Amino acid sequence: MKRNLISIITLAMLSLIIISCNNQERKINKEGVESDKISVKSSILDEYGQLMPNCKNMLTVDVEGIDIADALVYIDNDAGDAYMETEGVGLVPYEASNSISMIVSFEEEGGTKEFEVADKTPAPQVRFFNAETNVIQDYDIENVTAVVVEVVADDKFAELFPEDSEYVITSFTAKQMRGEEELNSIIVESDYSNNQIDLSNLQENAQTDDVIVVSITGLQRIDFEGNAHDVEIPEKMQEINLTVQ
């Protein structure tokens, strides 16, 4: 009797080991569907190879045997939000430099797909233009019309994230310099929310070879829900030297 009991226990343990090995080989996830049955397509992944934090990353998701429109899609461990939209699934990771698991669940079946999240969104760009003609200018500016400094999204980022690519300047300084002498200045430390800086006040009395030095000290990105996210100031925006011609 004792020998039979030992044999039964041994057989049961062997069966568990075999099942465990088979599951590992097939990469069956906790919801019961093989992970390779989930396919994802996205221009965002094609461009960056990862998702952007605090942005709506649009994906086309297909799962073999499941109508994605009827499925529950969410991000595991409350690490982000998932939105079902007509053009696909929108994933919004909360944290940068992280990885998230998207779970697709339908009745008794489901599966997971992991994605890496970038450490930050692409740096925005700065440009300068004639306020009357909107012609983009370079670092040499004319004093006959007001020049505007503008911060806008990287072109590709704006294309892929049209709802997440608005930027606003929250603080800045602008100084009119003649040689080493500071002639005039504008200092804005709060209560500013615009992607443009009008330099006309500093240009009024400027002469040829005067330099207008602009330093952007506060910058935010506005996401698709209207939330503001602080943005690291790119080096090129920390000191912009515009020479009057």
PDB file of C-alpha atoms in Angstrom:
ATOM      1  CA  MET A   1       0.000   0.000   0.000  1.00  0.00           C
ATOM      2  CA  LYS A   2       2.782   2.383   1.015  1.00  0.00           C
ATOM      3  CA  ARG A   3       4.701   1.499  -2.160  1.00  0.00           C
ATOM      4  CA  ASN A   4       1.614   2.182  -4.314  1.00  0.00           C
ATOM      5  CA  LEU A   5       1.114   5.594  -2.642  1.00  0.00           C
ATOM      6  CA  ILE A   6       4.738   6.559  -3.353  1.00  0.00           C
ATOM      7  CA  SER A   7       4.315   5.488  -6.980  1.00  0.00           C
ATOM      8  CA  ILE A   8       1.172   7.599  -7.382  1.00  0.00           C
ATOM      9  CA  ILE A   9       2.878  10.691  -5.894  1.00  0.00           C
ATOM     10  CA  THR A  10       5.906  10.178  -8.142  1.00  0.00           C
ATOM     11  CA  LEU A  11       3.729   9.885 -11.268  1.00  0.00           C
ATOM     12  CA  ALA A  12       1.808  13.028 -10.306  1.00  0.00           C
ATOM     13  CA  MET A  13       5.008  15.014  -9.854  1.00  0.00           C
ATOM     14  CA  LEU A  14       6.351  13.844 -13.210  1.00  0.00           C
ATOM     15  CA  SER A  15       3.094  14.833 -14.917  1.00  0.00           C
ATOM     16  CA  LEU A  16       3.319  18.351 -13.448  1.00  0.00           C
ATOM     17  CA  ILE A  17       6.902  18.713 -14.668  1.00  0.00           C
ATOM     18  CA  ILE A  18       5.967  17.557 -18.190  1.00  0.00           C
ATOM     19  CA  ILE A  19       2.990  19.961 -18.351  1.00  0.00           C
ATOM     20  CA  SER A  20       5.162  22.806 -17.126  1.00  0.00           C
ATOM     21  CA  CYS A  21       7.810  22.111 -19.756  1.00  0.00           C
ATOM     22  CA  ASN A  22       5.247  21.888 -22.537  1.00  0.00           C
ATOM     23  CA  ASN A  23       3.707  25.182 -21.501  1.00  0.00           C
ATOM     24  CA  GLN A  24       7.097  26.848 -21.433  1.00  0.00           C
ATOM     25  CA  GLU A  25       7.951  25.575 -24.912  1.00  0.00           C
ATOM     26  CA  ARG A  26       4.673  26.845 -26.368  1.00  0.00           C
ATOM     27  CA  LYS A  27       5.035  30.229 -24.593  1.00  0.00           C
ATOM     28  CA  ILE A  28       1.471  30.079 -23.358  1.00  0.00           C
ATOM     29  CA  ASN A  29       0.679  33.135 -21.284  1.00  0.00           C
ATOM     30  CA  LYS A  30      -1.432  33.318 -18.173  1.00  0.00           C
ATOM     31  CA  GLU A  31      -4.667  33.932 -20.097  1.00  0.00           C
ATOM     32  CA  GLY A  32      -4.355  30.733 -22.116  1.00  0.00           C
ATOM     33  CA  VAL A  33      -3.558  31.864 -25.673  1.00  0.00           C
ATOM     34  CA  GLU A  34      -0.187  31.570 -27.368  1.00  0.00           C
ATOM     35  CA  SER A  35       1.514  34.981 -27.500  1.00  0.00           C
ATOM     36  CA  ASP A  36       2.468  34.675 -31.153  1.00  0.00           C
ATOM     37  CA  LYS A  37      -1.230  34.735 -32.095  1.00  0.00           C
ATOM     38  CA  ILE A  38      -1.288  38.474 -31.306  1.00  0.00           C
ATOM     39  CA  SER A  39      -0.047  40.639 -34.189  1.00  0.00           C
ATOM     40  CA  VAL A  40       0.548  44.388 -33.936  1.00  0.00           C
ATOM     41  CA  LYS A  41       1.146  46.957 -36.655  1.00  0.00           C
ATOM     42  CA  SER A  42       1.945  50.612 -36.066  1.00  0.00           C
ATOM     43  CA  SER A  43       3.713  53.456 -37.856  1.00  0.00           C
ATOM     44  CA  ILE A  44       4.911  54.535 -34.408  1.00  0.00           C
ATOM     45  CA  LEU A  45       6.697  51.231 -33.814  1.00  0.00           C
ATOM     46  CA  ASP A  46       8.068  51.328 -37.368  1.00  0.00           C
ATOM     47  CA  GLU A  47       9.551  54.785 -36.730  1.00  0.00           C
ATOM     48  CA  TYR A  48      10.727  54.565 -33.114  1.00  0.00           C
ATOM     49  CA  GLY A  49      10.713  50.860 -32.241  1.00  0.00           C
ATOM     50  CA  GLN A  50       8.952  51.665 -28.969  1.00  0.00           C
ATOM     51  CA  LEU A  51       6.016  53.552 -27.508  1.00  0.00           C
ATOM     52  CA  MET A  52       6.064  57.189 -26.415  1.00  0.00           C
ATOM     53  CA  PRO A  53       5.286  57.930 -22.733  1.00  0.00           C
ATOM     54  CA  ASN A  54       2.146  59.894 -21.848  1.00  0.00           C
ATOM     55  CA  CYS A  55       1.010  59.873 -25.476  1.00  0.00           C
ATOM     56  CA  LYS A  56      -1.750  58.014 -27.287  1.00  0.00           C
ATOM     57  CA  ASN A  57       0.143  55.405 -29.313  1.00  0.00           C
ATOM     58  CA  MET A  58      -2.189  54.116 -32.026  1.00  0.00           C
ATOM     59  CA  LEU A  59      -1.813  50.435 -32.937  1.00  0.00           C
ATOM     60  CA  THR A  60      -3.617  47.966 -35.173  1.00  0.00           C
ATOM     61  CA  VAL A  61      -4.072  44.811 -33.101  1.00  0.00           C
ATOM     62  CA  ASP A  62      -5.203  41.438 -34.453  1.00  0.00           C
ATOM     63  CA  VAL A  63      -5.639  38.261 -32.421  1.00  0.00           C
ATOM     64  CA  GLU A  64      -6.212  34.933 -34.100  1.00  0.00           C
ATOM     65  CA  GLY A  65      -9.691  33.633 -33.276  1.00  0.00           C
ATOM     66  CA  ILE A  66     -10.814  36.833 -31.537  1.00  0.00           C
ATOM     67  CA  ASP A  67     -12.669  39.855 -32.889  1.00  0.00           C
ATOM     68  CA  ILE A  68     -10.672  42.686 -31.329  1.00  0.00           C
ATOM     69  CA  ALA A  69     -13.762  44.925 -31.363  1.00  0.00           C
ATOM     70  CA  ASP A  70     -15.429  42.564 -28.871  1.00  0.00           C
ATOM     71  CA  ALA A  71     -12.371  42.080 -26.679  1.00  0.00           C
ATOM     72  CA  LEU A  72     -11.305  43.816 -23.494  1.00  0.00           C
ATOM     73  CA  VAL A  73      -7.940  45.504 -24.006  1.00  0.00           C
ATOM     74  CA  TYR A  74      -6.002  46.994 -21.124  1.00  0.00           C
ATOM     75  CA  ILE A  75      -2.487  47.554 -19.799  1.00  0.00           C
ATOM     76  CA  ASP A  76      -1.400  45.217 -16.999  1.00  0.00           C
ATOM     77  CA  ASN A  77      -0.557  46.452 -13.488  1.00  0.00           C
ATOM     78  CA  ASP A  78      -2.296  49.805 -14.095  1.00  0.00           C
ATOM     79  CA  ALA A  79       0.817  50.983 -15.948  1.00  0.00           C
ATOM     80  CA  GLY A  80      -1.239  52.926 -18.480  1.00  0.00           C
ATOM     81  CA  ASP A  81      -4.550  53.327 -20.274  1.00  0.00           C
ATOM     82  CA  ALA A  82      -5.915  51.614 -23.380  1.00  0.00           C
ATOM     83  CA  TYR A  83      -8.534  53.147 -25.672  1.00  0.00           C
ATOM     84  CA  MET A  84     -10.581  51.271 -28.260  1.00  0.00           C
ATOM     85  CA  GLU A  85     -11.109  53.557 -31.250  1.00  0.00           C
ATOM     86  CA  THR A  86     -12.322  53.103 -34.812  1.00  0.00           C
ATOM     87  CA  GLU A  87      -8.787  53.353 -36.194  1.00  0.00           C
ATOM     88  CA  GLY A  88      -7.315  50.890 -33.698  1.00  0.00           C
ATOM     89  CA  VAL A  89      -6.133  50.625 -30.114  1.00  0.00           C
ATOM     90  CA  GLY A  90      -4.569  53.605 -28.357  1.00  0.00           C
ATOM     91  CA  LEU A  91      -2.047  52.762 -25.633  1.00  0.00           C
ATOM     92  CA  VAL A  92      -0.957  55.445 -23.166  1.00  0.00           C
ATOM     93  CA  PRO A  93       1.993  54.347 -20.979  1.00  0.00           C
ATOM     94  CA  TYR A  94       2.328  56.350 -17.777  1.00  0.00           C
ATOM     95  CA  GLU A  95       6.059  55.975 -17.168  1.00  0.00           C
ATOM     96  CA  ALA A  96       9.059  56.552 -19.411  1.00  0.00           C
ATOM     97  CA  SER A  97      11.971  54.090 -19.698  1.00  0.00           C
ATOM     98  CA  ASN A  98       9.701  51.200 -18.832  1.00  0.00           C
ATOM     99  CA  SER A  99       7.997  48.222 -20.435  1.00  0.00           C
ATOM    100  CA  ILE A 100       4.279  47.522 -20.455  1.00  0.00           C
ATOM    101  CA  SER A 101       2.114  44.489 -21.127  1.00  0.00           C
ATOM    102  CA  MET A 102      -0.998  44.911 -23.234  1.00  0.00           C
ATOM    103  CA  ILE A 103      -3.630  42.306 -22.387  1.00  0.00           C
ATOM    104  CA  VAL A 104      -6.318  41.288 -24.863  1.00  0.00           C
ATOM    105  CA  SER A 105      -9.108  39.300 -23.207  1.00  0.00           C
ATOM    106  CA  PHE A 106     -12.286  37.743 -24.645  1.00  0.00           C
ATOM    107  CA  GLU A 107     -14.435  35.269 -22.730  1.00  0.00           C
ATOM    108  CA  GLU A 108     -12.068  32.453 -21.721  1.00  0.00           C
ATOM    109  CA  GLU A 109      -9.282  33.460 -24.071  1.00  0.00           C
ATOM    110  CA  GLY A 110      -6.738  36.234 -24.091  1.00  0.00           C
ATOM    111  CA  GLY A 111      -3.106  37.054 -24.521  1.00  0.00           C
ATOM    112  CA  THR A 112      -0.382  39.563 -23.722  1.00  0.00           C
ATOM    113  CA  LYS A 113       2.034  41.605 -25.782  1.00  0.00           C
ATOM    114  CA  GLU A 114       4.958  43.531 -24.327  1.00  0.00           C
ATOM    115  CA  PHE A 115       6.222  46.914 -25.490  1.00  0.00           C
ATOM    116  CA  GLU A 116       9.183  49.042 -24.514  1.00  0.00           C
ATOM    117  CA  VAL A 117       8.537  52.685 -23.620  1.00  0.00           C
ATOM    118  CA  ALA A 118      10.944  55.449 -24.658  1.00  0.00           C
ATOM    119  CA  ASP A 119      12.722  57.547 -22.041  1.00  0.00           C
ATOM    120  CA  LYS A 120      11.215  60.744 -23.510  1.00  0.00           C
ATOM    121  CA  THR A 121       9.437  62.122 -26.540  1.00  0.00           C
ATOM    122  CA  PRO A 122      11.495  63.567 -29.430  1.00  0.00           C
ATOM    123  CA  ALA A 123      12.848  67.040 -28.710  1.00  0.00           C
ATOM    124  CA  PRO A 124      10.784  69.901 -30.157  1.00  0.00           C
ATOM    125  CA  GLN A 125      12.289  72.368 -32.601  1.00  0.00           C
ATOM    126  CA  VAL A 126      12.631  76.138 -32.505  1.00  0.00           C
ATOM    127  CA  ARG A 127      12.147  78.458 -35.465  1.00  0.00           C
ATOM    128  CA  PHE A 128      11.988  82.180 -36.125  1.00  0.00           C
ATOM    129  CA  PHE A 129       9.710  83.963 -38.560  1.00  0.00           C
ATOM    130  CA  ASN A 130       8.622  87.340 -39.831  1.00  0.00           C
ATOM    131  CA  ALA A 131       5.364  88.163 -38.040  1.00  0.00           C
ATOM    132  CA  GLU A 132       3.939  89.930 -41.114  1.00  0.00           C
ATOM    133  CA  THR A 133       4.753  87.398 -43.814  1.00  0.00           C
ATOM    134  CA  ASN A 134       5.245  84.203 -41.753  1.00  0.00           C
ATOM    135  CA  VAL A 135       8.432  83.543 -43.730  1.00  0.00           C
ATOM    136  CA  ILE A 136      10.804  81.366 -41.734  1.00  0.00           C
ATOM    137  CA  GLN A 137      14.116  83.072 -41.003  1.00  0.00           C
ATOM    138  CA  ASP A 138      17.524  81.950 -39.759  1.00  0.00           C
ATOM    139  CA  TYR A 139      19.584  83.334 -36.855  1.00  0.00           C
ATOM    140  CA  ASP A 140      20.213  86.605 -38.706  1.00  0.00           C
ATOM    141  CA  ILE A 141      17.083  88.733 -38.441  1.00  0.00           C
ATOM    142  CA  GLU A 142      15.938  91.949 -40.038  1.00  0.00           C
ATOM    143  CA  ASN A 143      14.848  94.866 -37.902  1.00  0.00           C
ATOM    144  CA  VAL A 144      12.165  96.143 -40.263  1.00  0.00           C
ATOM    145  CA  THR A 145       9.471  93.759 -39.010  1.00  0.00           C
ATOM    146  CA  ALA A 146       8.764  91.936 -35.768  1.00  0.00           C
ATOM    147  CA  VAL A 147      10.390  88.545 -35.418  1.00  0.00           C
ATOM    148  CA  VAL A 148       8.660  85.745 -33.510  1.00  0.00           C
ATOM    149  CA  VAL A 149      10.402  82.819 -31.817  1.00  0.00           C
ATOM    150  CA  GLU A 150       8.246  79.688 -31.992  1.00  0.00           C
ATOM    151  CA  VAL A 151       8.539  76.214 -30.484  1.00  0.00           C
ATOM    152  CA  VAL A 152       6.889  73.386 -32.434  1.00  0.00           C
ATOM    153  CA  ALA A 153       7.023  69.605 -32.405  1.00  0.00           C
ATOM    154  CA  ASP A 154       9.491  67.546 -34.364  1.00  0.00           C
ATOM    155  CA  ASP A 155       7.930  67.028 -37.810  1.00  0.00           C
ATOM    156  CA  LYS A 156       7.661  63.227 -37.582  1.00  0.00           C
ATOM    157  CA  PHE A 157       6.382  63.318 -34.021  1.00  0.00           C
ATOM    158  CA  ALA A 158       3.709  65.855 -35.039  1.00  0.00           C
ATOM    159  CA  GLU A 159       2.655  63.588 -37.905  1.00  0.00           C
ATOM    160  CA  LEU A 160       2.369  60.453 -35.752  1.00  0.00           C
ATOM    161  CA  PHE A 161       0.947  62.164 -32.647  1.00  0.00           C
ATOM    162  CA  PRO A 162      -1.305  64.991 -33.873  1.00  0.00           C
ATOM    163  CA  GLU A 163      -3.142  65.151 -30.519  1.00  0.00           C
ATOM    164  CA  ASP A 164      -0.005  65.020 -28.347  1.00  0.00           C
ATOM    165  CA  SER A 165       2.341  67.432 -30.080  1.00  0.00           C
ATOM    166  CA  GLU A 166       1.340  70.881 -28.829  1.00  0.00           C
ATOM    167  CA  TYR A 167       4.078  72.757 -26.939  1.00  0.00           C
ATOM    168  CA  VAL A 168       3.851  75.867 -24.779  1.00  0.00           C
ATOM    169  CA  ILE A 169       6.602  78.056 -23.379  1.00  0.00           C
ATOM    170  CA  THR A 170       5.995  78.772 -19.680  1.00  0.00           C
ATOM    171  CA  SER A 171       8.999  80.998 -18.877  1.00  0.00           C
ATOM    172  CA  PHE A 172      11.798  82.744 -20.752  1.00  0.00           C
ATOM    173  CA  THR A 173      14.185  85.684 -20.838  1.00  0.00           C
ATOM    174  CA  ALA A 174      15.068  87.855 -23.829  1.00  0.00           C
ATOM    175  CA  LYS A 175      17.834  90.476 -23.789  1.00  0.00           C
ATOM    176  CA  GLN A 176      18.993  93.075 -26.293  1.00  0.00           C
ATOM    177  CA  MET A 177      22.793  93.194 -26.217  1.00  0.00           C
ATOM    178  CA  ARG A 178      25.160  95.683 -27.832  1.00  0.00           C
ATOM    179  CA  GLY A 179      28.580  94.221 -27.349  1.00  0.00           C
ATOM    180  CA  GLU A 180      28.788  93.417 -23.627  1.00  0.00           C
ATOM    181  CA  GLU A 181      26.126  95.975 -22.669  1.00  0.00           C
ATOM    182  CA  GLU A 182      22.575  94.904 -21.932  1.00  0.00           C
ATOM    183  CA  LEU A 183      20.201  97.575 -23.271  1.00  0.00           C
ATOM    184  CA  ASN A 184      16.783  96.058 -22.656  1.00  0.00           C
ATOM    185  CA  SER A 185      15.259  92.830 -21.451  1.00  0.00           C
ATOM    186  CA  ILE A 186      12.056  90.846 -21.052  1.00  0.00           C
ATOM    187  CA  ILE A 187      11.851  88.413 -18.143  1.00  0.00           C
ATOM    188  CA  VAL A 188       8.837  86.116 -17.853  1.00  0.00           C
ATOM    189  CA  GLU A 189       8.885  83.687 -14.939  1.00  0.00           C
ATOM    190  CA  SER A 190       5.211  82.693 -14.655  1.00  0.00           C
ATOM    191  CA  ASP A 191       1.685  83.101 -16.038  1.00  0.00           C
ATOM    192  CA  TYR A 192       2.818  82.486 -19.607  1.00  0.00           C
ATOM    193  CA  SER A 193       1.437  79.757 -21.848  1.00  0.00           C
ATOM    194  CA  ASN A 194       2.197  80.250 -25.517  1.00  0.00           C
ATOM    195  CA  ASN A 195       4.398  78.556 -28.087  1.00  0.00           C
ATOM    196  CA  GLN A 196       5.592  81.942 -29.375  1.00  0.00           C
ATOM    197  CA  ILE A 197       7.684  84.874 -28.135  1.00  0.00           C
ATOM    198  CA  ASP A 198       7.236  88.247 -29.856  1.00  0.00           C
ATOM    199  CA  LEU A 199      10.536  90.167 -29.950  1.00  0.00           C
ATOM    200  CA  SER A 200       9.161  93.416 -31.389  1.00  0.00           C
ATOM    201  CA  ASN A 201       9.670  95.350 -28.137  1.00  0.00           C
ATOM    202  CA  LEU A 202      13.382  94.560 -28.199  1.00  0.00           C
ATOM    203  CA  GLN A 203      13.701  95.320 -31.899  1.00  0.00           C
ATOM    204  CA  GLU A 204      12.236  98.833 -31.736  1.00  0.00           C
ATOM    205  CA  ASN A 205      15.554 100.528 -30.941  1.00  0.00           C
ATOM    206  CA  ALA A 206      17.920  97.815 -32.119  1.00  0.00           C
ATOM    207  CA  GLN A 207      20.823  98.612 -34.403  1.00  0.00           C
ATOM    208  CA  THR A 208      22.770  96.527 -36.874  1.00  0.00           C
ATOM    209  CA  ASP A 209      24.910  93.910 -35.098  1.00  0.00           C
ATOM    210  CA  ASP A 210      22.907  94.104 -31.873  1.00  0.00           C
ATOM    211  CA  VAL A 211      22.222  90.608 -30.577  1.00  0.00           C
ATOM    212  CA  ILE A 212      18.939  89.502 -29.059  1.00  0.00           C
ATOM    213  CA  VAL A 213      19.599  86.616 -26.685  1.00  0.00           C
ATOM    214  CA  VAL A 214      16.579  84.419 -25.935  1.00  0.00           C
ATOM    215  CA  SER A 215      16.664  81.738 -23.233  1.00  0.00           C
ATOM    216  CA  ILE A 216      13.667  79.431 -22.869  1.00  0.00           C
ATOM    217  CA  THR A 217      13.586  78.289 -19.254  1.00  0.00           C
ATOM    218  CA  GLY A 218      10.212  76.549 -19.033  1.00  0.00           C
ATOM    219  CA  LEU A 219       8.556  74.290 -21.605  1.00  0.00           C
ATOM    220  CA  GLN A 220       5.595  71.918 -21.529  1.00  0.00           C
ATOM    221  CA  ARG A 221       3.917  69.472 -23.898  1.00  0.00           C
ATOM    222  CA  ILE A 222       0.121  69.248 -23.913  1.00  0.00           C
ATOM    223  CA  ASP A 223      -1.258  65.750 -24.410  1.00  0.00           C
ATOM    224  CA  PHE A 224      -4.489  64.566 -26.041  1.00  0.00           C
ATOM    225  CA  GLU A 225      -6.425  65.032 -22.787  1.00  0.00           C
ATOM    226  CA  GLY A 226      -5.115  68.545 -22.173  1.00  0.00           C
ATOM    227  CA  ASN A 227      -2.629  67.505 -19.488  1.00  0.00           C
ATOM    228  CA  ALA A 228       0.654  69.408 -19.334  1.00  0.00           C
ATOM    229  CA  HIS A 229       3.975  67.548 -19.128  1.00  0.00           C
ATOM    230  CA  ASP A 230       7.233  69.312 -18.318  1.00  0.00           C
ATOM    231  CA  VAL A 231       9.778  68.965 -21.109  1.00  0.00           C
ATOM    232  CA  GLU A 232      13.544  69.002 -20.798  1.00  0.00           C
ATOM    233  CA  ILE A 233      14.787  72.189 -22.463  1.00  0.00           C
ATOM    234  CA  PRO A 234      16.846  71.260 -25.555  1.00  0.00           C
ATOM    235  CA  GLU A 235      20.326  72.768 -25.522  1.00  0.00           C
ATOM    236  CA  LYS A 236      19.612  74.815 -28.656  1.00  0.00           C
ATOM    237  CA  MET A 237      16.770  76.628 -26.796  1.00  0.00           C
ATOM    238  CA  GLN A 238      18.769  77.451 -23.690  1.00  0.00           C
ATOM    239  CA  GLU A 239      20.581  80.286 -25.458  1.00  0.00           C
ATOM    240  CA  ILE A 240      19.417  81.570 -28.843  1.00  0.00           C
ATOM    241  CA  ASN A 241      21.490  84.397 -30.325  1.00  0.00           C
ATOM    242  CA  LEU A 242      19.710  86.414 -33.016  1.00  0.00           C
ATOM    243  CA  THR A 243      21.858  89.013 -34.782  1.00  0.00           C
ATOM    244  CA  VAL A 244      20.141  92.137 -36.115  1.00  0.00           C
ATOM    245  CA  GLN A 245      21.046  92.983 -39.723  1.00  0.00           C
TER     246      GLN A 245
END
